[in-house]
Steps between C-alpha positions, in 0.01 A plus 500: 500500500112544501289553144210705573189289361400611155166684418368596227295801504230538255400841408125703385518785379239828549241563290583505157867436571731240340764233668807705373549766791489219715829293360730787626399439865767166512766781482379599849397161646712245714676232236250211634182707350436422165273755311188371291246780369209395330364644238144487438279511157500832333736654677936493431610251280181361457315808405348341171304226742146590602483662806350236782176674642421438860691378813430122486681505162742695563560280859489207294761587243730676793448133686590317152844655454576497851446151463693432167857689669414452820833347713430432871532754705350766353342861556224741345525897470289699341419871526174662516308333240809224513419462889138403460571264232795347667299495850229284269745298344637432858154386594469244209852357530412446903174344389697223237776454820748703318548772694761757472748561732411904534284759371627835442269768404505851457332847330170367610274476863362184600312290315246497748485930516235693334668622131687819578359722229184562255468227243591626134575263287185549298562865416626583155857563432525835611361465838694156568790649397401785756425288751825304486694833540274604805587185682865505392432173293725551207882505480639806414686380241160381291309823589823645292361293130137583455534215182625233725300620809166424247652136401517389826179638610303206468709246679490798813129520433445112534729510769332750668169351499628189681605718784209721501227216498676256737330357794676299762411144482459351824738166540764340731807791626853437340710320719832655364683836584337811341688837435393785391682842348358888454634804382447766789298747166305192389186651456380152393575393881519554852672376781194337695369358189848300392498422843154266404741246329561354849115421512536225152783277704564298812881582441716757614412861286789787491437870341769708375340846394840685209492818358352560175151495388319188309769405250823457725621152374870726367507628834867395684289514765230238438771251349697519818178411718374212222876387516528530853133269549627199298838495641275507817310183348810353434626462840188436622464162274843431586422466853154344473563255155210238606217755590380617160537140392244434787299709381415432156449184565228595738348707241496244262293284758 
């Protein structure tokens, strides 16, 4: 009988969001897939921690517990805000020879794409709060709790900022498989724009557009296709054990 290799699959969250939607995704997963959200400062369970301010700190710390539970092989998804981070996460674990064995983004256009909205993170609570809603940037469920909504405004805010002041780094492409998700309503997204992902790696890009707008990570839909890609990884590693292996040790040269 054949074991499908195991991965772990680290997880970033949006904006603002905490680790906990993403531990009832293993329900949904192939057995070999073990699910590890992260939670950053200030947000979840560690919402008493400063928030980390800027996207060199907040890549560092995603790259420090990545490295603390990190069991070879292993993957990165994040969506929207979670995709850039992971993406620059992916970039610094490549850079230490480290690097994973997939990136899986989603909620968010290329890293190298012009930001698909006006910036407002700098407007007073009122008119973030509006501008969230305009771009479809807050779960329902939140807009619901004006009290809560206001707690976690700040961790959005900072959040936010990161996404709306980024500037794509020139460096050396990814070498590993990148795949990308977006909700068909997204207006956060568009198709030629998640398409861009393919331009940040030298390996093999998919795109699997699911209905729903930005937040779709309940959707049956979008678990089947993220199920569906690792189990796709999975055979893929079983046929090809020594190429990976190859190639990490090339990056670490």
């Amino acid at each position: 009988m054949t074991t499908d290799p195991q991965l772990t699959l680290f997880c970033l969250a949006h904006a603002g969001g905490s680790a906990h939607p993403y531990i009832r995704l293993s329900a949904d997963l192939p057995d070999h897939v073990t699910v590890v959200p992260l939670e950053l400062p200030g947000h979840g369970t560690r919402v008493r921690e400063p928030l980390l301010h800027g996207l060199s700190a907040l890549t560092e710390e995603a790259v420090r517990q990545i490295g603390e539970r990190r069991h070879e092989p292993y993957a990165l998804y994040g969506h929207s805000f979670g995709a850039l981070l992971g993406y620059e996460a992916a970039r610094a674990l490549t850079a230490q020879g480290t690097p994973p064995e997939l990136l899986l983004v989603s909620g968010r256009n290329g890293p190298t794409e012009p930001l698909s909205h006006r910036p407002f993170h700098h407007l007073p609570d009122d008119g973030f709060v509006q501008g969230l809603q305009r771009i479809g940037g807050l779960p329902e469920a939140l807009l619901a709790e004006p009290e809560l909504l206001k707690f976690y405004l700040p961790a959005i805010r900072t959040d936010l900022k990161v996404v709306e002041t980024y500037t794509h780094a020139p460096g050396p492409r990814l070498t590993v498989p990148v795949t990308a998700f977006a909700g068909r309503k997204d207006v956060l997204t568009d198709a030629s724009s998640m398409a861009a992902w393919s331009r940040i790696t030298t390996g093999v890009f998919d795109l699997t557009l699911v209905s729903g707008g930005h937040f779709f990570l309940q959707e049956p839909e979008f678990r089947a296709a993220l199920g569906a890609r690792l189990t796709r990884f999975a055979a893929t590693a079983r046929r090809f054990p020594a190429a990976r292996a190859a190639v990490t040790r090339a990056v670490a040269e």
